[in-house]
Short mmCIF file of C-alpha atoms (C1' of nucleotides) in Angstrom, two decimals:
data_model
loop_
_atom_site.label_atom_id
_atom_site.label_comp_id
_atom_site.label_asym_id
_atom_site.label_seq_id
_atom_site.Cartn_x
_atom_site.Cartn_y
_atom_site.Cartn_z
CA UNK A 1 24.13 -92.90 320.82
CA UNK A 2 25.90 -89.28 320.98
CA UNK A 3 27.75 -87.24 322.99
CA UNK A 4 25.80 -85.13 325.07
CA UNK A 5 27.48 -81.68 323.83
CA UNK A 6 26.11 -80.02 321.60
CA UNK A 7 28.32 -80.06 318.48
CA UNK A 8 28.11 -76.80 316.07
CA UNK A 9 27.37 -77.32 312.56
CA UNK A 10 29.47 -74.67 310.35
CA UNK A 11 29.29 -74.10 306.67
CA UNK A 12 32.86 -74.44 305.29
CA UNK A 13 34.54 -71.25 303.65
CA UNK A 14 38.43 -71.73 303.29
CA UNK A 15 39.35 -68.46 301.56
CA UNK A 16 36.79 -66.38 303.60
CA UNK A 17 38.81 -67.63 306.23
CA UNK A 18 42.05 -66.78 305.09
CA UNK A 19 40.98 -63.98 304.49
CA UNK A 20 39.26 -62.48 307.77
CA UNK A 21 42.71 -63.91 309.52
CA UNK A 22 45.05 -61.75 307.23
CA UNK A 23 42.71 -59.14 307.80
CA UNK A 24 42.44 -58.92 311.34
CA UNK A 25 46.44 -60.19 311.64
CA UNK A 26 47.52 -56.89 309.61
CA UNK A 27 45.66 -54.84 312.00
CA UNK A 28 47.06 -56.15 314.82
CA UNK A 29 50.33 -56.64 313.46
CA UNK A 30 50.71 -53.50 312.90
CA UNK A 31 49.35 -52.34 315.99
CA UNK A 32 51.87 -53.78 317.83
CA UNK A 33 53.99 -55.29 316.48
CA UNK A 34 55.73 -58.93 316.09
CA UNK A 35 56.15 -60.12 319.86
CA UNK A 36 53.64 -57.51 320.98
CA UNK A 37 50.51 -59.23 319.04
CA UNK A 38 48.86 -62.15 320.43
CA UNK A 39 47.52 -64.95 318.52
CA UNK A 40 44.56 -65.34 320.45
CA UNK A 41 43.94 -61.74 320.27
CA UNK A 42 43.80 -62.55 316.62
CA UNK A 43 41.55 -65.01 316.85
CA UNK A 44 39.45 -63.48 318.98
CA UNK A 45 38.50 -60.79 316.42
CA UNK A 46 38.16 -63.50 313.35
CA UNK A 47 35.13 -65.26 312.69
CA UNK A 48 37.17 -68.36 313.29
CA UNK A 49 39.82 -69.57 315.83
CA UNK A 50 42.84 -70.06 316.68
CA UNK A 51 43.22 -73.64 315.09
CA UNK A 52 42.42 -71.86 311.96
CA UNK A 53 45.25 -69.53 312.10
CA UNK A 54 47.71 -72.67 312.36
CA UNK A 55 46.39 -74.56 310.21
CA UNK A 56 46.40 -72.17 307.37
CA UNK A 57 49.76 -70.09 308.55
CA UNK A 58 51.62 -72.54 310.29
CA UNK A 59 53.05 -69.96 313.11
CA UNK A 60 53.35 -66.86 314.17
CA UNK A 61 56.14 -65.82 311.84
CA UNK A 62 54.46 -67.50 309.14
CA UNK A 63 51.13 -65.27 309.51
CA UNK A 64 53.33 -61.95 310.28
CA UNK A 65 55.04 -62.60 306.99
CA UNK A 66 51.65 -63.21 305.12
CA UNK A 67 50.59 -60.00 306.89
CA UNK A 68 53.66 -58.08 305.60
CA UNK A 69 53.43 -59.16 301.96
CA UNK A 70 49.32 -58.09 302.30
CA UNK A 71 50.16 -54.62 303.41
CA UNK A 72 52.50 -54.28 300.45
CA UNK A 73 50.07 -56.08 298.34
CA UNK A 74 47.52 -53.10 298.99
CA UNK A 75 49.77 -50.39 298.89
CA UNK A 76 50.94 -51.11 295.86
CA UNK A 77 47.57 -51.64 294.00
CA UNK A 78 47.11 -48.01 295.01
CA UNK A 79 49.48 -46.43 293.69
CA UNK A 80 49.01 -48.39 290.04
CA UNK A 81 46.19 -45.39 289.92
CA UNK A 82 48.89 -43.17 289.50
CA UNK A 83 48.74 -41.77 285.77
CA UNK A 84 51.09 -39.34 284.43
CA UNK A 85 50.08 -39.43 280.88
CA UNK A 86 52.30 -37.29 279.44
CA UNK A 87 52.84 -34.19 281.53
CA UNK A 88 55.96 -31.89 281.14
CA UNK A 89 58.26 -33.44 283.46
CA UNK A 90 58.26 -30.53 286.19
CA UNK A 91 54.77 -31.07 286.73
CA UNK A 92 54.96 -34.78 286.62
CA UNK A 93 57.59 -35.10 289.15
CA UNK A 94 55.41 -32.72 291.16
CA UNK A 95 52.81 -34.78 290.58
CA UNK A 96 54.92 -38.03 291.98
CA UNK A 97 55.64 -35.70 295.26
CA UNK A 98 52.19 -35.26 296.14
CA UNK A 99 50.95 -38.08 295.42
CA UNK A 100 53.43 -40.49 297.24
CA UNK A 101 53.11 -38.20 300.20
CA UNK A 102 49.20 -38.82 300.10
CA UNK A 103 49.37 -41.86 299.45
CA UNK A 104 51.62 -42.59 302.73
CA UNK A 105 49.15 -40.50 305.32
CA UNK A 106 46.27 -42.67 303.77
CA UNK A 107 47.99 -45.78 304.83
CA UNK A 108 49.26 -45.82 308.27
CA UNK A 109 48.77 -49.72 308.67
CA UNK A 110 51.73 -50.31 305.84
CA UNK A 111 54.16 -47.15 307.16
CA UNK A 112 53.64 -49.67 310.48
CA UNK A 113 54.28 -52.84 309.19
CA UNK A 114 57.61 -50.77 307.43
CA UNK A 115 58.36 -49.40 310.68
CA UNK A 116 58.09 -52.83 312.53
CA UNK A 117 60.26 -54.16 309.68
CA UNK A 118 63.10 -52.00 310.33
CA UNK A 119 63.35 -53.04 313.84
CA UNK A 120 63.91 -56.74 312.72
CA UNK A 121 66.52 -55.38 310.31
CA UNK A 122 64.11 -56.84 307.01
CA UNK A 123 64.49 -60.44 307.83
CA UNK A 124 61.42 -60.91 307.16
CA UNK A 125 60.97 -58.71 304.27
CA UNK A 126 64.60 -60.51 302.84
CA UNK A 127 62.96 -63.32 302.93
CA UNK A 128 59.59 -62.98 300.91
CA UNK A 129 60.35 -63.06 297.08
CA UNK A 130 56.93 -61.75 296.52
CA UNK A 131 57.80 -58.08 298.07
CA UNK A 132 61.11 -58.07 295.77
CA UNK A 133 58.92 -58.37 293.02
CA UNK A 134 56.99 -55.45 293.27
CA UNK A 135 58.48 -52.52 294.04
CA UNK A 136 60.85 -51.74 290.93
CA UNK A 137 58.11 -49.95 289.13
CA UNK A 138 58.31 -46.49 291.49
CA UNK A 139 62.07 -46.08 290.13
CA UNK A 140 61.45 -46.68 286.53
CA UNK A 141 58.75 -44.49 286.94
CA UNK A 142 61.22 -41.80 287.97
CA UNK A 143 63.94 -43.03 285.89
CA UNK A 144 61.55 -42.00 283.04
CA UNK A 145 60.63 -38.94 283.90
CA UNK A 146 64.13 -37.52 285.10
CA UNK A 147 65.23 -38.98 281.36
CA UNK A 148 62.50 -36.81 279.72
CA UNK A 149 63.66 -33.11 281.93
CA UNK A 150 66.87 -34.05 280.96
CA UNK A 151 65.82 -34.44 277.51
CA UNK A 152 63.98 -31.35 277.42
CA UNK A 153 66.88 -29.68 279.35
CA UNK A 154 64.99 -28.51 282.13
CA UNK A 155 66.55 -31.35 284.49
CA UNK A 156 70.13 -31.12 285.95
CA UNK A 157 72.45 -34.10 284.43
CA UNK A 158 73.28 -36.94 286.52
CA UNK A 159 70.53 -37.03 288.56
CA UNK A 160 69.84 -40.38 290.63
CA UNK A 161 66.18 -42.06 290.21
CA UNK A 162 66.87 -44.53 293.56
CA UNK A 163 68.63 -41.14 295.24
CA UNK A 164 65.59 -38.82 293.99
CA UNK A 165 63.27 -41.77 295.40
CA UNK A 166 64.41 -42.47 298.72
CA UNK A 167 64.42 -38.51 299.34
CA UNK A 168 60.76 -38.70 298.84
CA UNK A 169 60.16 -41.50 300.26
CA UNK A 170 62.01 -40.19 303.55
CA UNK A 171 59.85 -37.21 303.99
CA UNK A 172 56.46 -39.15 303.63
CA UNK A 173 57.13 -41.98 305.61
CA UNK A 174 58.10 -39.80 308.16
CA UNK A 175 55.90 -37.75 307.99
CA UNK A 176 53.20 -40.46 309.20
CA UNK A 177 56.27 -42.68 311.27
CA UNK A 178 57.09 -40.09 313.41
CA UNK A 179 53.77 -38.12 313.96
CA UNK A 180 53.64 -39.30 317.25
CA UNK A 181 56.99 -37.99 318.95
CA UNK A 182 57.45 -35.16 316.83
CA UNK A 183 53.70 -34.00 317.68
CA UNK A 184 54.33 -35.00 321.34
CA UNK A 185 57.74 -32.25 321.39
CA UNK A 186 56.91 -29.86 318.60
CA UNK A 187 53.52 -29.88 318.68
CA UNK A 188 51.32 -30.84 316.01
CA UNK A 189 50.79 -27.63 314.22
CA UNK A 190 52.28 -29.07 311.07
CA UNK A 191 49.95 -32.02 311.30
CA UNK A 192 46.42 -30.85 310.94
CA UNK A 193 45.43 -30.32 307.54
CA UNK A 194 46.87 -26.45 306.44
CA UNK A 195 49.84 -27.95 308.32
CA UNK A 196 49.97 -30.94 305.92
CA UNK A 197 49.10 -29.09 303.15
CA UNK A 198 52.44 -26.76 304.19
CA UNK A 199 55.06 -29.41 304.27
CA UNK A 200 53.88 -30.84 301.39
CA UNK A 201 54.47 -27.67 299.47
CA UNK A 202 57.71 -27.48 301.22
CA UNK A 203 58.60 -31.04 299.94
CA UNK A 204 57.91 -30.58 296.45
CA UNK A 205 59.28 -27.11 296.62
CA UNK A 206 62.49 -28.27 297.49
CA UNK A 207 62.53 -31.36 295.06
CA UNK A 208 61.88 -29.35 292.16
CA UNK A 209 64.34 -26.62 292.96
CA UNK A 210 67.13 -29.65 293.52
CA UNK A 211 66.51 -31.24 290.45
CA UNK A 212 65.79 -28.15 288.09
CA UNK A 213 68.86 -26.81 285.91
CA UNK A 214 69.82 -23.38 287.83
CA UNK A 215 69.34 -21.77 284.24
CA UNK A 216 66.07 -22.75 283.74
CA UNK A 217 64.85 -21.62 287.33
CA UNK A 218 61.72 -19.68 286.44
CA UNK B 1 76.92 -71.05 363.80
CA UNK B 2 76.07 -69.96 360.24
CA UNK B 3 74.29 -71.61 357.40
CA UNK B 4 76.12 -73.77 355.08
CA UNK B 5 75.84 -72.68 351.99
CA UNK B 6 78.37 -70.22 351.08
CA UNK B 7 77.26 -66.91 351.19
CA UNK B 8 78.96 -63.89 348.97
CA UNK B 9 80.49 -61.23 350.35
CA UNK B 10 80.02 -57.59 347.74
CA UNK B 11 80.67 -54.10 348.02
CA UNK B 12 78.02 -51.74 347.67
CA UNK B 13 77.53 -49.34 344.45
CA UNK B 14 74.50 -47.94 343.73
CA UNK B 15 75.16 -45.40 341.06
CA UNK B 16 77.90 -47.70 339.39
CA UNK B 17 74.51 -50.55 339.50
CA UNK B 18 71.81 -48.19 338.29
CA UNK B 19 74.26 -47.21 335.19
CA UNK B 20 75.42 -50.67 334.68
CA UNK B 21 71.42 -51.87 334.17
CA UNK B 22 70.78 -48.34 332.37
CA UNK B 23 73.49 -48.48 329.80
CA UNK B 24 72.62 -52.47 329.14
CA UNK B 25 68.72 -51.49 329.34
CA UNK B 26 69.51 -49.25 326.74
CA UNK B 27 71.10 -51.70 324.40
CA UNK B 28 68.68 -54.41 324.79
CA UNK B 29 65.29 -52.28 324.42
CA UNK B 30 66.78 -50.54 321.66
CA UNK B 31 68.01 -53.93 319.66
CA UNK B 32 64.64 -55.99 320.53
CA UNK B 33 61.61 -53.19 321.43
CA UNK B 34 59.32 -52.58 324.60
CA UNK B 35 57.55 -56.49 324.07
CA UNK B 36 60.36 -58.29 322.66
CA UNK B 37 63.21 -57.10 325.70
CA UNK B 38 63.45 -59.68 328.48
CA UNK B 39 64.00 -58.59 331.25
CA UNK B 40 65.99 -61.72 332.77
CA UNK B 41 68.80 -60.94 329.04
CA UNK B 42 69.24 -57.35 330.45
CA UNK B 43 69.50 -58.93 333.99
CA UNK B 44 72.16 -61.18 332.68
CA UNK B 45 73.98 -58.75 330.74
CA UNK B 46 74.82 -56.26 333.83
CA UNK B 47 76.88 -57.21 336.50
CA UNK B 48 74.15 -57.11 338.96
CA UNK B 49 70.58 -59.11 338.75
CA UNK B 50 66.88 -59.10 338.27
CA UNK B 51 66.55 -58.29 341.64
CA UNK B 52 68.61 -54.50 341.54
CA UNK B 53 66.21 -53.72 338.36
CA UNK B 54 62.91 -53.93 340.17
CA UNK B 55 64.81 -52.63 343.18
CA UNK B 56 66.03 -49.11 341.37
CA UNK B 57 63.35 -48.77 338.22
CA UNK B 58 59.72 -50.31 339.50
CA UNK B 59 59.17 -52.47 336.68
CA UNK B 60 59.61 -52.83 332.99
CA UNK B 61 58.08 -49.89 331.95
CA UNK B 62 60.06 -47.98 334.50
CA UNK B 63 63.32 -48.96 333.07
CA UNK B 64 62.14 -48.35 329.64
CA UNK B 65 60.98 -45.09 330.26
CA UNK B 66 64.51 -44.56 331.84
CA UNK B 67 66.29 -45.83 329.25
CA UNK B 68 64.30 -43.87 326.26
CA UNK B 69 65.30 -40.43 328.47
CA UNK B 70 69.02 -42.05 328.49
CA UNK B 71 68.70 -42.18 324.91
CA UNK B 72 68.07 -38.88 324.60
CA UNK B 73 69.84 -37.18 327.15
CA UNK B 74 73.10 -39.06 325.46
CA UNK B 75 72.56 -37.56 321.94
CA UNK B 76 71.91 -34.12 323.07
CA UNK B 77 74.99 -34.41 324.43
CA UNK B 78 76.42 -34.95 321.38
CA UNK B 79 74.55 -31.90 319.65
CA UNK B 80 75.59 -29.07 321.74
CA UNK B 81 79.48 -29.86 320.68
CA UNK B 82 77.59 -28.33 317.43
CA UNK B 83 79.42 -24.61 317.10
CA UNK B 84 78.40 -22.25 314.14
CA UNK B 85 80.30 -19.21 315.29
CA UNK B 86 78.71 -16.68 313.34
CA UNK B 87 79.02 -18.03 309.73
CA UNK B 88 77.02 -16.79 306.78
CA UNK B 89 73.56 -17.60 307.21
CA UNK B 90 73.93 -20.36 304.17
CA UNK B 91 76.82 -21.91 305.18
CA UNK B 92 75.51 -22.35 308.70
CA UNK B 93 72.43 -23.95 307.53
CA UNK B 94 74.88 -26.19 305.19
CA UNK B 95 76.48 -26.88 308.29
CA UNK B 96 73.46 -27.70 310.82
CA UNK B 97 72.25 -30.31 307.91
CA UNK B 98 75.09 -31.97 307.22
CA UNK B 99 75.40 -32.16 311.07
CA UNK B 100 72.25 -33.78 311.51
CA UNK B 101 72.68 -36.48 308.79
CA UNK B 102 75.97 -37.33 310.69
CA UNK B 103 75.26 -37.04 314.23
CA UNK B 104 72.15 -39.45 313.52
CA UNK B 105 74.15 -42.35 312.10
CA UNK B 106 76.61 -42.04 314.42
CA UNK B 107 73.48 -42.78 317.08
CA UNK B 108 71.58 -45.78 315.62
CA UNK B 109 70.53 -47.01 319.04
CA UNK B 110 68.53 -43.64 319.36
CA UNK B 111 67.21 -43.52 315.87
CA UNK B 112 65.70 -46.91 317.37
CA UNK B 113 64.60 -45.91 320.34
CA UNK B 114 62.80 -43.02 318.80
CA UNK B 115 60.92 -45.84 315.69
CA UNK B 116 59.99 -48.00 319.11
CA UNK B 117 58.44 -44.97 320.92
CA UNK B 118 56.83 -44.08 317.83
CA UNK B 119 55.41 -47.50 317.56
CA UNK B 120 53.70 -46.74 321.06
CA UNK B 121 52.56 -43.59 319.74
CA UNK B 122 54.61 -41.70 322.11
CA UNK B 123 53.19 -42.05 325.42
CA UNK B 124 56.20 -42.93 327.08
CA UNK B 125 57.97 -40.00 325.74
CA UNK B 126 54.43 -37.83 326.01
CA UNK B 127 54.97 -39.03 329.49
CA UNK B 128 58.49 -37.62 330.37
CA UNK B 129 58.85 -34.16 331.05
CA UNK B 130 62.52 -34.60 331.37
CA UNK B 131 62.13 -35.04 327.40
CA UNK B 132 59.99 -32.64 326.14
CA UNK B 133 62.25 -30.11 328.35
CA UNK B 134 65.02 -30.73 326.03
CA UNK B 135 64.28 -30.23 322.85
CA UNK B 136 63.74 -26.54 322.13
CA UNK B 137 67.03 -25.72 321.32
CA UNK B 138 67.34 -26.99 318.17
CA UNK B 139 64.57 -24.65 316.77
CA UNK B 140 66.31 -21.95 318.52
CA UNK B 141 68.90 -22.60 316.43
CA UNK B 142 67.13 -22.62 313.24
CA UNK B 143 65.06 -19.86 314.21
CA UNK B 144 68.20 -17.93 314.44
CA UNK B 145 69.78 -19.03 311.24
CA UNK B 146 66.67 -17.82 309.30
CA UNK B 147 65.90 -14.51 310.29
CA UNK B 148 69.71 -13.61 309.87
CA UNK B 149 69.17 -15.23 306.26
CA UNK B 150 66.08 -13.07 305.91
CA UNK B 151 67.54 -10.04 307.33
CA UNK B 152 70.37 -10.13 304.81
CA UNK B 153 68.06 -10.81 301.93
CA UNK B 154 69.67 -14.33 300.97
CA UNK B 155 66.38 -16.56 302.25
CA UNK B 156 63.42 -16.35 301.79
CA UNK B 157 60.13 -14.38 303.66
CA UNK B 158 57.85 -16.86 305.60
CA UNK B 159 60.20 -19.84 306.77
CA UNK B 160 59.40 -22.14 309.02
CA UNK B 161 62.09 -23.21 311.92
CA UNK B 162 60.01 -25.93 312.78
CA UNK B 163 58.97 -26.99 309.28
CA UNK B 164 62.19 -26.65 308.25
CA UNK B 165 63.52 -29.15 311.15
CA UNK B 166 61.28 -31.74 310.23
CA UNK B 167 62.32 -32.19 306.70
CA UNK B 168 65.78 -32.38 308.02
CA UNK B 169 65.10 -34.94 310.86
CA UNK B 170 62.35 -36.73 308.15
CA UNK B 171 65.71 -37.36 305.85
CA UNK B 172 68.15 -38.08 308.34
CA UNK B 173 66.04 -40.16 310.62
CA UNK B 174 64.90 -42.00 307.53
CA UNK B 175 68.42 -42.69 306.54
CA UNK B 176 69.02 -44.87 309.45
CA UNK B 177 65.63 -46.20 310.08
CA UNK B 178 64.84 -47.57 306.88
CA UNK B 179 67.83 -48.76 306.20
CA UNK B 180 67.16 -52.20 306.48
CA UNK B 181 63.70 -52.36 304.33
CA UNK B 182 65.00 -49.47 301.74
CA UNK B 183 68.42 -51.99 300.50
CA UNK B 184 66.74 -54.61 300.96
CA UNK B 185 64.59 -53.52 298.32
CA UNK B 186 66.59 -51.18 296.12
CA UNK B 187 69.95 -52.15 296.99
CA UNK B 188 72.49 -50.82 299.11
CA UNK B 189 74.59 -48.18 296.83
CA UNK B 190 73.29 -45.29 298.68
CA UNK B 191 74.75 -46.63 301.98
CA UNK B 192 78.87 -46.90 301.37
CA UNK B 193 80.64 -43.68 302.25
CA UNK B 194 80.01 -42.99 299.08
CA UNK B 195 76.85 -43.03 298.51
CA UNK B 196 76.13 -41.74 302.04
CA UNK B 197 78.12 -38.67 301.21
CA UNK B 198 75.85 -38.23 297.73
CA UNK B 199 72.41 -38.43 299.87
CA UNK B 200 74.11 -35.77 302.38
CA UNK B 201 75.00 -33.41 300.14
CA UNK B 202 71.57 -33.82 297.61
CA UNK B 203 69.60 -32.94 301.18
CA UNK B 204 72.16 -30.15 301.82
CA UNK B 205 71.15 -28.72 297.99
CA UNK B 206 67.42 -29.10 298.65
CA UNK B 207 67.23 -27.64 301.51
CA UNK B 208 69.56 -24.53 300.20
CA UNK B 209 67.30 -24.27 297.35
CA UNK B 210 64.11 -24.04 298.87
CA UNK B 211 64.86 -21.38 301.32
CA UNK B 212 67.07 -19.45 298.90
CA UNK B 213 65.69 -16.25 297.56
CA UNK B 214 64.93 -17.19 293.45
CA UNK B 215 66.91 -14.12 292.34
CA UNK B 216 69.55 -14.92 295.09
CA UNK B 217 70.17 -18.12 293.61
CA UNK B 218 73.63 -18.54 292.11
"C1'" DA C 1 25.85 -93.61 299.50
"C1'" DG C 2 30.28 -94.08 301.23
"C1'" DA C 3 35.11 -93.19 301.56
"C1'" DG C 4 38.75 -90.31 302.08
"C1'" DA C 5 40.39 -85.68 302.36
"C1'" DA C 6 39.83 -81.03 303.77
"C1'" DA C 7 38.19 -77.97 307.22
"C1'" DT C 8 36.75 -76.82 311.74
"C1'" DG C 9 35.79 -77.13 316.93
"C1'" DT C 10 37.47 -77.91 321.80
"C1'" DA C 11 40.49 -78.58 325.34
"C1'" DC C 12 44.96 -78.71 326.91
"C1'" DT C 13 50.13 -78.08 327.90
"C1'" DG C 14 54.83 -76.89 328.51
"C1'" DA C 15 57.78 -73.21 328.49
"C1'" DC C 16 58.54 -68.57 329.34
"C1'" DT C 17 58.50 -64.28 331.96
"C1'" DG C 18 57.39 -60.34 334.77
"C1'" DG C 19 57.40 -59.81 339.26
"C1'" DA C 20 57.33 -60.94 344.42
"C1'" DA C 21 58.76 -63.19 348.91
"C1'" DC C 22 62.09 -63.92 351.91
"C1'" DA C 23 66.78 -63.74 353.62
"C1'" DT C 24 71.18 -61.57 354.18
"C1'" DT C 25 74.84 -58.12 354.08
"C1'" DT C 26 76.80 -53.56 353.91
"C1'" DG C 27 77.26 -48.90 355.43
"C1'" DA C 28 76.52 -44.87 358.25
"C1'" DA C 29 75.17 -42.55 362.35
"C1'" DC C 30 75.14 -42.36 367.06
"C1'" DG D 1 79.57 -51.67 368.70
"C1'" DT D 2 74.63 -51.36 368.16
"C1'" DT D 3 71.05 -50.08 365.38
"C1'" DC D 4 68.62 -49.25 361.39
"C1'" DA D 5 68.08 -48.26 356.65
"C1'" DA D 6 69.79 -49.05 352.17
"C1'" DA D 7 71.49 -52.46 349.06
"C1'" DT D 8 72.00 -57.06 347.40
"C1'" DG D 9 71.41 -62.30 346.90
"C1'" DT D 10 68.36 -66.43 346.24
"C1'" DT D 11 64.29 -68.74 345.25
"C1'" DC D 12 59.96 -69.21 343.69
"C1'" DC D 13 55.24 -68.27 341.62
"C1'" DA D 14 51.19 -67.17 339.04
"C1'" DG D 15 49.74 -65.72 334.75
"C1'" DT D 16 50.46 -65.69 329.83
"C1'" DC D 17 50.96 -67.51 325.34
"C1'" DA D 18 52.56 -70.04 321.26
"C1'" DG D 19 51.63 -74.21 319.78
"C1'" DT D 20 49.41 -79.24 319.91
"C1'" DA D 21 46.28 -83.43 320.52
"C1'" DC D 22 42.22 -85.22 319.64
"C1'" DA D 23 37.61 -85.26 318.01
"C1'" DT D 24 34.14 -84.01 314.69
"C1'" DT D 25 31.95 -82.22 310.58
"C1'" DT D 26 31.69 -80.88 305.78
"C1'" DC D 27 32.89 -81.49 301.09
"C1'" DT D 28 34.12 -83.91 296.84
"C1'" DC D 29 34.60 -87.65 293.97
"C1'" DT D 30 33.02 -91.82 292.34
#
DNA sequence: AGAGAAATGTACTGACTGGAACATTTGAAC
DNA sequence: GTTCAAATGTTCCAGTCAGTACATTTCTCT
């Protein structure tokens, strides 16, 4: 004899199921942060439960830190379809600029997950060997092409490919991090897209005059 | 006849109270976030109790909202000490970004409240007239410095006061914020006084550069 | 086909936490 | 010195939430 309940029958699916958790954990993750997500919230927007999420993740931290090495994961796959071939190293540094700020306003979910990062001073980050991993390519990719203006002598000497890098980096991730409380006390004139398209300009402009020889200024 | 368990005797101090929890407030929301602050750790960290918090500020978003205007009442403060005299229109923009880079290190706990706000898209701040009341005068500033640069032919036509601002903030801010993620990742040679004072002055350049007139240029 | 492991469903709990209820004391004005 | 409002102390609660216990089903291997 059985229960009187009706018992669900369920196909099983274990990486479909990882999957719609990390997927729905990102978004809220970076929503709201560490202690402002809820698991069941989570749940509640997978095709599974909240069992699920434990049993695959463990906890809370353990699915936040799964969520933070996705959102690098995907970021980083994107910008692999960065080619430079072999352009003349102004325009390939310009090139770099653009892209890297595009590249930032397309992905709001990562600049998030950064942003929440920085408030738990990268423990979490620290602690995930897989992030370390992957981001050394953006420098050499800079390395190289400061190397080649130098070369060609169109590139001041002793330029920095980590300084060079993090003053790019500072002006796109800002650009999307603080949106909302620069917009909220300057307006957001420089957001929509002539406004974008601006301050872009302006960023390249002035990474291309730092770096240039003052000789070979045009 | 009186009750037997001992009751305390206290003077009364409401200002002294409201900037005890305020300054403490501060601390806490800026160190842990909006979510992750307990209320009952700031409570025990002033010299008063839960009680005098929901007495003076409502609730939790009350004192939050406090504290973020705290935040920024405190570092404009510390900006208007900022004096250019009337110094060559270069030198004073040298000056107001080397400023900037400074003034926000020295205020970390700002430079968090500011990445928590912006995690909460602003509304608190969006919110808080007292805020968006205070921020004008560093355009004003800008807006000064450029058009005498313009009017003695050493900038450039067509500046922006306000574009200009946010690539300084967009550095600066980033300096502090992403901090943690950025050495944990490349390394932390850019952040000794030494490598602090390299970043500073390769912002200074850029910025010089870009709104330099070409044939001004050195 | 059956046995054991992997995967999933359901219901529950113990601790935490924002906030409130209730009681008392201080201070100022008259 | 009485009165009344403002300020403070003490105690508790009701909801929330991360995590667990227990039961069941599916899958794989032989």
């Amino acid at each position: 004899m059985t229960t009187d309940t009706e018992r669900r029958s369920w196909r099983q699916n274990p990486d479909a199921v990882k999957q719609d958790i990390l997927t729905v954990a990102l978004s809220e993750f970076a929503a709201n942060g560490l202690s402002g997500t809820r698991i069941d919230t989570i749940a509640s927007r997978t095709r599974t439960s909240k069992r699920m999420i434990y049993y695959y993740f463990g906890d809370k931290l353990g699915l936040y830190t799964r969520a933070l090495e996705a959102a690098y994961h995907k970021v980083r796959e994107g910008e692999a379809a960065l080619n430079l071939g072999h352009l003349p190293p102004k325009e390939a540094l310009a090139r770099v600029v653009s892209f890297t700020f595009d590249h930032h306003r397309k992905n709001p979910d990562f600049i998030r997950m950064v942003m929440i990062e920085n408030i738990h001073n990268a423990e979490h980050l620290a602690a995930s060997q897989v992030i370390h991993d992957m981001n050394v390519t953006a420098i050499d990719k800079l390395a190289q092409i400061c190397r080649r203006g130098q070369e060609e002598g169109v590139f001041r000497e002793g330029l920095d490919p980590v300084a060079l890098h993090w003053q790019i980096s500072a002006v796109s991730f800002f650009n999307v991090s603080n949106r909302p409380t620069f917009s909220a006390i300057f307006g957001d004139a420089l957001f929509d897209e002539e406004g974008q398209q601006r301050v872009r300009q302006q960023m390249v402009d002035a990474i291309l005059a730092m770096v240039t020889r003052p000789e070979a200024a045009r």
